[in-house]
Amino acid sequence: MAATGATEVPPTPPPHSPVARAERFVWLTARVLEQRRFAHHFRGAAADPVETALDAYRNEDGGYGHALEPDLRGPVSQPLHTAHALRVLDAVGRCAGQRVERMCRYLTSVSTADGALPAIHPSQRAYPTAPFVTVADDPPSDLLATGPVVGLLHRNEVWHAWLFRATDFCWQAVESLEKSHPYEIEAAVGFLDSAPDRPRAEAAAARLGRLVRAHRLAALDPGDLDACPVSPGYAPEEHHFPYDYARTPRSLARAWFTDDEMARSLDHLAAQQQEDGGWPVRWRHWAPAPALEARPLVTIEALRVLSAYGRAIY
């Protein structure tokens, strides 16, 4: 059963199934937005309540703030918050219309000189921010912020003037990557999976796959994590696995891994569900609220990945 549809109501899951355990965890810990998302993805609820809950994070400038991305606190709009909002809308099939047009106008207003997005706008300096996030007065263009946004807009056939230069930036950034880290590679995949030039995307993805394996950026054997040290600056358990890059079988990154490597990573993901029903946050914990708010996000994503690969969650 696909995790993103709401066309039919799934059967009531057995009490000890992954979904039932996760649902209890979500009701105990999650924000309203994640409660609504869980109900849509896994209990057959409508998309309208998800959009309504997302509106609480929207600002007058068309961007999103209010700690939608939990590691950035405060009300101000940020590119990473707005990218998060686009992912939510894409997941419920609502990435279109005037709402997205306003988001594109916001993205244009905060773009750098080359038309791309910075990770963090300087306005974040006035509010609490994770210590591993850099807030600069003149932030550079960032593939991590730009790639997934451009990919989602292309995937949903959203056309806006901002996209032309942002797409050019993504191509240049992706095709020039030599040394990287897992989150940047994930952002590159987010762009390539929906980039309009498919032969070019396939060639770029194949090169990135070789880079990932050569630099050991994916833990291919969850039983031997010492063979894949985490990237500098990451938390001690912040390993990345094949499913982090290929979140669905349709991703270009799926070709980077053998069937056995992908199966082992999915087995590991399924086994990570904790006693309380949620999945753990692997990145650094720096304050109670961000850690608490992030776990339902991670839990929903884990279930969606498992479901995309046909693993039993009900």
PDB file of C-alpha atoms in Angstrom, residues 8-204:
ATOM      1  CA  GLU A   8      -8.940   4.416   0.609  1.00  0.00           C
ATOM      2  CA  VAL A   9      -9.023   3.907   4.342  1.00  0.00           C
ATOM      3  CA  PRO A  10      -6.473   1.320   5.499  1.00  0.00           C
ATOM      4  CA  PRO A  11      -7.703  -1.412   7.808  1.00  0.00           C
ATOM      5  CA  THR A  12      -7.285  -0.900  11.513  1.00  0.00           C
ATOM      6  CA  PRO A  13      -3.717  -2.067  12.162  1.00  0.00           C
ATOM      7  CA  PRO A  14      -2.960  -4.765  14.742  1.00  0.00           C
ATOM      8  CA  PRO A  15      -1.928  -3.157  18.043  1.00  0.00           C
ATOM      9  CA  HIS A  16       1.701  -4.272  17.782  1.00  0.00           C
ATOM     10  CA  SER A  17       2.214  -3.408  14.105  1.00  0.00           C
ATOM     11  CA  PRO A  18       4.782  -0.689  13.260  1.00  0.00           C
ATOM     12  CA  VAL A  19       2.026   1.728  12.235  1.00  0.00           C
ATOM     13  CA  ALA A  20      -0.046   1.202  15.388  1.00  0.00           C
ATOM     14  CA  ARG A  21       2.974   1.664  17.635  1.00  0.00           C
ATOM     15  CA  ALA A  22       4.035   4.763  15.703  1.00  0.00           C
ATOM     16  CA  GLU A  23       0.507   6.188  15.815  1.00  0.00           C
ATOM     17  CA  ARG A  24       0.471   6.053  19.612  1.00  0.00           C
ATOM     18  CA  PHE A  25       3.883   7.743  19.665  1.00  0.00           C
ATOM     19  CA  VAL A  26       2.649  10.500  17.335  1.00  0.00           C
ATOM     20  CA  TRP A  27      -0.432  11.185  19.454  1.00  0.00           C
ATOM     21  CA  LEU A  28       1.755  11.395  22.555  1.00  0.00           C
ATOM     22  CA  THR A  29       4.476  13.659  21.179  1.00  0.00           C
ATOM     23  CA  ALA A  30       3.776  15.273  17.802  1.00  0.00           C
ATOM     24  CA  ARG A  31       2.748  18.732  16.719  1.00  0.00           C
ATOM     25  CA  VAL A  32      -0.672  19.097  15.084  1.00  0.00           C
ATOM     26  CA  LEU A  33       0.940  19.191  11.643  1.00  0.00           C
ATOM     27  CA  GLU A  34       2.581  15.797  12.098  1.00  0.00           C
ATOM     28  CA  GLN A  35      -0.616  14.373  13.604  1.00  0.00           C
ATOM     29  CA  ARG A  36      -2.485  15.474  10.477  1.00  0.00           C
ATOM     30  CA  ARG A  37       0.261  14.153   8.201  1.00  0.00           C
ATOM     31  CA  PHE A  38       0.262  10.768   9.908  1.00  0.00           C
ATOM     32  CA  ALA A  39      -3.513  10.529   9.583  1.00  0.00           C
ATOM     33  CA  HIS A  40      -3.297  11.359   5.876  1.00  0.00           C
ATOM     34  CA  HIS A  41      -0.446   9.028   4.973  1.00  0.00           C
ATOM     35  CA  PHE A  42      -1.373   6.010   7.072  1.00  0.00           C
ATOM     36  CA  ARG A  43      -5.035   6.263   8.123  1.00  0.00           C
ATOM     37  CA  GLY A  44      -6.675   7.478   4.907  1.00  0.00           C
ATOM     38  CA  ALA A  45      -7.499  11.009   6.104  1.00  0.00           C
ATOM     39  CA  ALA A  46      -7.950  13.936   3.723  1.00  0.00           C
ATOM     40  CA  ALA A  47      -5.231  16.389   2.710  1.00  0.00           C
ATOM     41  CA  ASP A  48      -7.166  19.554   3.640  1.00  0.00           C
ATOM     42  CA  PRO A  49      -6.367  19.327   7.388  1.00  0.00           C
ATOM     43  CA  VAL A  50      -2.663  19.007   6.535  1.00  0.00           C
ATOM     44  CA  GLU A  51      -2.799  22.240   4.551  1.00  0.00           C
ATOM     45  CA  THR A  52      -4.715  23.954   7.356  1.00  0.00           C
ATOM     46  CA  ALA A  53      -2.132  22.884   9.944  1.00  0.00           C
ATOM     47  CA  LEU A  54       0.711  24.022   7.667  1.00  0.00           C
ATOM     48  CA  ASP A  55      -0.834  27.506   7.422  1.00  0.00           C
ATOM     49  CA  ALA A  56       0.111  28.144  11.048  1.00  0.00           C
ATOM     50  CA  TYR A  57       3.754  28.366   9.957  1.00  0.00           C
ATOM     51  CA  ARG A  58       3.217  30.689   6.972  1.00  0.00           C
ATOM     52  CA  ASN A  59       4.257  34.345   7.030  1.00  0.00           C
ATOM     53  CA  GLU A  60       2.999  37.355   5.096  1.00  0.00           C
ATOM     54  CA  ASP A  61       6.070  37.281   2.832  1.00  0.00           C
ATOM     55  CA  GLY A  62       5.016  33.868   1.456  1.00  0.00           C
ATOM     56  CA  GLY A  63       7.762  32.034   3.302  1.00  0.00           C
ATOM     57  CA  TYR A  64       7.502  29.791   6.339  1.00  0.00           C
ATOM     58  CA  GLY A  65       8.958  30.074   9.843  1.00  0.00           C
ATOM     59  CA  HIS A  66       7.909  29.432  13.451  1.00  0.00           C
ATOM     60  CA  ALA A  67      10.277  26.464  13.853  1.00  0.00           C
ATOM     61  CA  LEU A  68       8.669  24.417  11.092  1.00  0.00           C
ATOM     62  CA  GLU A  69      12.189  23.024  10.721  1.00  0.00           C
ATOM     63  CA  PRO A  70      12.758  22.331  14.443  1.00  0.00           C
ATOM     64  CA  ASP A  71      16.445  23.307  14.607  1.00  0.00           C
ATOM     65  CA  LEU A  72      15.625  26.890  13.546  1.00  0.00           C
ATOM     66  CA  ARG A  73      13.528  28.591  16.218  1.00  0.00           C
ATOM     67  CA  GLY A  74      11.697  31.904  15.945  1.00  0.00           C
ATOM     68  CA  PRO A  75       9.024  33.319  13.617  1.00  0.00           C
ATOM     69  CA  VAL A  76      11.089  34.558  10.669  1.00  0.00           C
ATOM     70  CA  SER A  77      10.847  32.970   7.236  1.00  0.00           C
ATOM     71  CA  GLN A  78      13.814  30.875   6.178  1.00  0.00           C
ATOM     72  CA  PRO A  79      14.622  28.903   2.994  1.00  0.00           C
ATOM     73  CA  LEU A  80      14.895  25.653   4.968  1.00  0.00           C
ATOM     74  CA  HIS A  81      11.459  26.173   6.544  1.00  0.00           C
ATOM     75  CA  THR A  82       9.979  26.917   3.136  1.00  0.00           C
ATOM     76  CA  ALA A  83      11.620  23.818   1.647  1.00  0.00           C
ATOM     77  CA  HIS A  84      10.054  21.804   4.482  1.00  0.00           C
ATOM     78  CA  ALA A  85       6.637  23.256   3.619  1.00  0.00           C
ATOM     79  CA  LEU A  86       7.103  22.311  -0.040  1.00  0.00           C
ATOM     80  CA  ARG A  87       7.920  18.715   0.960  1.00  0.00           C
ATOM     81  CA  VAL A  88       4.719  18.544   2.994  1.00  0.00           C
ATOM     82  CA  LEU A  89       2.628  19.909   0.120  1.00  0.00           C
ATOM     83  CA  ASP A  90       4.273  17.558  -2.361  1.00  0.00           C
ATOM     84  CA  ALA A  91       3.630  14.563  -0.122  1.00  0.00           C
ATOM     85  CA  VAL A  92      -0.109  15.311   0.039  1.00  0.00           C
ATOM     86  CA  GLY A  93      -0.454  16.247  -3.641  1.00  0.00           C
ATOM     87  CA  ARG A  94      -1.024  19.968  -3.082  1.00  0.00           C
ATOM     88  CA  CYS A  95       2.184  21.496  -4.459  1.00  0.00           C
ATOM     89  CA  ALA A  96       0.482  23.922  -6.860  1.00  0.00           C
ATOM     90  CA  GLY A  97      -1.606  27.069  -7.080  1.00  0.00           C
ATOM     91  CA  GLN A  98      -1.351  30.493  -5.491  1.00  0.00           C
ATOM     92  CA  ARG A  99       0.233  29.170  -2.298  1.00  0.00           C
ATOM     93  CA  VAL A 100       3.239  27.861  -4.247  1.00  0.00           C
ATOM     94  CA  GLU A 101       3.340  31.008  -6.388  1.00  0.00           C
ATOM     95  CA  ARG A 102       3.703  33.075  -3.183  1.00  0.00           C
ATOM     96  CA  MET A 103       6.416  30.707  -1.991  1.00  0.00           C
ATOM     97  CA  CYS A 104       8.324  31.227  -5.239  1.00  0.00           C
ATOM     98  CA  ARG A 105       8.110  35.002  -4.797  1.00  0.00           C
ATOM     99  CA  TYR A 106       9.571  34.605  -1.305  1.00  0.00           C
ATOM    100  CA  LEU A 107      12.363  32.367  -2.633  1.00  0.00           C
ATOM    101  CA  THR A 108      13.160  34.991  -5.274  1.00  0.00           C
ATOM    102  CA  SER A 109      13.385  37.696  -2.593  1.00  0.00           C
ATOM    103  CA  VAL A 110      15.998  35.808  -0.552  1.00  0.00           C
ATOM    104  CA  SER A 111      18.051  34.417  -3.441  1.00  0.00           C
ATOM    105  CA  THR A 112      21.750  35.120  -3.774  1.00  0.00           C
ATOM    106  CA  ALA A 113      23.307  36.971  -6.688  1.00  0.00           C
ATOM    107  CA  ASP A 114      23.489  33.788  -8.790  1.00  0.00           C
ATOM    108  CA  GLY A 115      19.804  33.001  -8.252  1.00  0.00           C
ATOM    109  CA  ALA A 116      20.214  30.188  -5.730  1.00  0.00           C
ATOM    110  CA  LEU A 117      19.182  29.935  -2.085  1.00  0.00           C
ATOM    111  CA  PRO A 118      21.268  30.449   1.013  1.00  0.00           C
ATOM    112  CA  ALA A 119      20.778  27.862   3.737  1.00  0.00           C
ATOM    113  CA  ILE A 120      20.071  30.510   6.387  1.00  0.00           C
ATOM    114  CA  HIS A 121      18.982  34.108   5.933  1.00  0.00           C
ATOM    115  CA  PRO A 122      20.722  36.537   8.338  1.00  0.00           C
ATOM    116  CA  SER A 123      17.381  37.330  10.029  1.00  0.00           C
ATOM    117  CA  GLN A 124      17.805  34.053  11.936  1.00  0.00           C
ATOM    118  CA  ARG A 125      20.541  35.668  14.034  1.00  0.00           C
ATOM    119  CA  ALA A 126      17.922  37.176  16.367  1.00  0.00           C
ATOM    120  CA  TYR A 127      16.531  33.765  17.379  1.00  0.00           C
ATOM    121  CA  PRO A 128      17.798  30.491  18.882  1.00  0.00           C
ATOM    122  CA  THR A 129      19.487  28.259  16.337  1.00  0.00           C
ATOM    123  CA  ALA A 130      21.178  24.873  16.503  1.00  0.00           C
ATOM    124  CA  PRO A 131      24.905  25.328  17.212  1.00  0.00           C
ATOM    125  CA  PHE A 132      25.809  23.339  14.099  1.00  0.00           C
ATOM    126  CA  VAL A 133      23.983  25.875  11.876  1.00  0.00           C
ATOM    127  CA  THR A 134      26.034  28.830  10.612  1.00  0.00           C
ATOM    128  CA  VAL A 135      24.329  32.217  10.390  1.00  0.00           C
ATOM    129  CA  ALA A 136      26.315  34.615   8.184  1.00  0.00           C
ATOM    130  CA  ASP A 137      25.689  38.233   7.212  1.00  0.00           C
ATOM    131  CA  ASP A 138      26.275  37.458   3.523  1.00  0.00           C
ATOM    132  CA  PRO A 139      25.465  33.764   3.162  1.00  0.00           C
ATOM    133  CA  PRO A 140      26.620  31.925   0.037  1.00  0.00           C
ATOM    134  CA  SER A 141      24.512  29.942  -2.385  1.00  0.00           C
ATOM    135  CA  ASP A 142      23.857  26.480  -1.015  1.00  0.00           C
ATOM    136  CA  LEU A 143      23.053  23.270  -2.879  1.00  0.00           C
ATOM    137  CA  LEU A 144      21.648  21.733   0.295  1.00  0.00           C
ATOM    138  CA  ALA A 145      18.973  24.457   0.397  1.00  0.00           C
ATOM    139  CA  THR A 146      18.434  24.892  -3.347  1.00  0.00           C
ATOM    140  CA  GLY A 147      18.528  21.372  -4.808  1.00  0.00           C
ATOM    141  CA  PRO A 148      15.492  19.819  -3.092  1.00  0.00           C
ATOM    142  CA  VAL A 149      13.363  22.934  -3.692  1.00  0.00           C
ATOM    143  CA  VAL A 150      14.159  23.076  -7.404  1.00  0.00           C
ATOM    144  CA  GLY A 151      13.567  19.343  -7.718  1.00  0.00           C
ATOM    145  CA  LEU A 152      10.159  19.497  -6.057  1.00  0.00           C
ATOM    146  CA  LEU A 153       9.034  22.414  -8.193  1.00  0.00           C
ATOM    147  CA  HIS A 154      10.052  20.603 -11.386  1.00  0.00           C
ATOM    148  CA  ARG A 155       8.395  17.407 -10.168  1.00  0.00           C
ATOM    149  CA  ASN A 156       5.111  19.267  -9.740  1.00  0.00           C
ATOM    150  CA  GLU A 157       5.480  21.146 -13.047  1.00  0.00           C
ATOM    151  CA  VAL A 158       5.585  24.510 -11.298  1.00  0.00           C
ATOM    152  CA  TRP A 159       7.041  27.110 -13.640  1.00  0.00           C
ATOM    153  CA  HIS A 160       8.370  30.376 -12.262  1.00  0.00           C
ATOM    154  CA  ALA A 161      11.060  32.773 -13.454  1.00  0.00           C
ATOM    155  CA  TRP A 162      13.161  31.998 -10.369  1.00  0.00           C
ATOM    156  CA  LEU A 163      13.544  28.390 -11.470  1.00  0.00           C
ATOM    157  CA  PHE A 164      15.681  29.105 -14.542  1.00  0.00           C
ATOM    158  CA  ARG A 165      18.737  30.487 -12.757  1.00  0.00           C
ATOM    159  CA  ALA A 166      18.240  28.209  -9.754  1.00  0.00           C
ATOM    160  CA  THR A 167      18.212  25.181 -12.054  1.00  0.00           C
ATOM    161  CA  ASP A 168      21.431  26.350 -13.728  1.00  0.00           C
ATOM    162  CA  PHE A 169      23.029  26.729 -10.299  1.00  0.00           C
ATOM    163  CA  CYS A 170      22.018  23.193  -9.331  1.00  0.00           C
ATOM    164  CA  TRP A 171      23.467  21.685 -12.492  1.00  0.00           C
ATOM    165  CA  GLN A 172      26.763  23.500 -11.987  1.00  0.00           C
ATOM    166  CA  ALA A 173      26.933  22.590  -8.298  1.00  0.00           C
ATOM    167  CA  VAL A 174      26.028  18.923  -8.782  1.00  0.00           C
ATOM    168  CA  GLU A 175      28.311  18.351 -11.738  1.00  0.00           C
ATOM    169  CA  SER A 176      31.284  19.956  -9.989  1.00  0.00           C
ATOM    170  CA  LEU A 177      31.001  18.016  -6.712  1.00  0.00           C
ATOM    171  CA  GLU A 178      34.231  16.225  -5.887  1.00  0.00           C
ATOM    172  CA  LYS A 179      34.292  16.169  -2.093  1.00  0.00           C
ATOM    173  CA  SER A 180      30.971  16.210  -0.316  1.00  0.00           C
ATOM    174  CA  HIS A 181      29.021  14.949   2.659  1.00  0.00           C
ATOM    175  CA  PRO A 182      25.825  12.888   2.945  1.00  0.00           C
ATOM    176  CA  TYR A 183      23.310  15.712   3.347  1.00  0.00           C
ATOM    177  CA  GLU A 184      24.687  17.520   0.302  1.00  0.00           C
ATOM    178  CA  ILE A 185      24.490  14.304  -1.719  1.00  0.00           C
ATOM    179  CA  GLU A 186      20.876  13.852  -0.572  1.00  0.00           C
ATOM    180  CA  ALA A 187      20.131  17.394  -1.788  1.00  0.00           C
ATOM    181  CA  ALA A 188      21.745  16.615  -5.134  1.00  0.00           C
ATOM    182  CA  VAL A 189      19.565  13.510  -5.477  1.00  0.00           C
ATOM    183  CA  GLY A 190      16.501  15.599  -4.645  1.00  0.00           C
ATOM    184  CA  PHE A 191      17.329  17.772  -7.627  1.00  0.00           C
ATOM    185  CA  LEU A 192      18.363  15.004 -10.039  1.00  0.00           C
ATOM    186  CA  ASP A 193      15.336  12.802  -9.381  1.00  0.00           C
ATOM    187  CA  SER A 194      13.076  15.447 -10.949  1.00  0.00           C
ATOM    188  CA  ALA A 195      15.395  17.505 -13.169  1.00  0.00           C
ATOM    189  CA  PRO A 196      13.852  17.942 -16.651  1.00  0.00           C
ATOM    190  CA  ASP A 197      16.924  16.750 -18.618  1.00  0.00           C
ATOM    191  CA  ARG A 198      16.723  13.042 -17.794  1.00  0.00           C
ATOM    192  CA  PRO A 199      19.814  11.786 -19.676  1.00  0.00           C
ATOM    193  CA  ARG A 200      21.920  14.496 -18.042  1.00  0.00           C
ATOM    194  CA  ALA A 201      20.424  13.663 -14.630  1.00  0.00           C
ATOM    195  CA  GLU A 202      21.147   9.964 -15.058  1.00  0.00           C
ATOM    196  CA  ALA A 203      24.761  10.653 -15.984  1.00  0.00           C
ATOM    197  CA  ALA A 204      25.244  13.008 -13.045  1.00  0.00           C
TER     198      ALA A 204
END
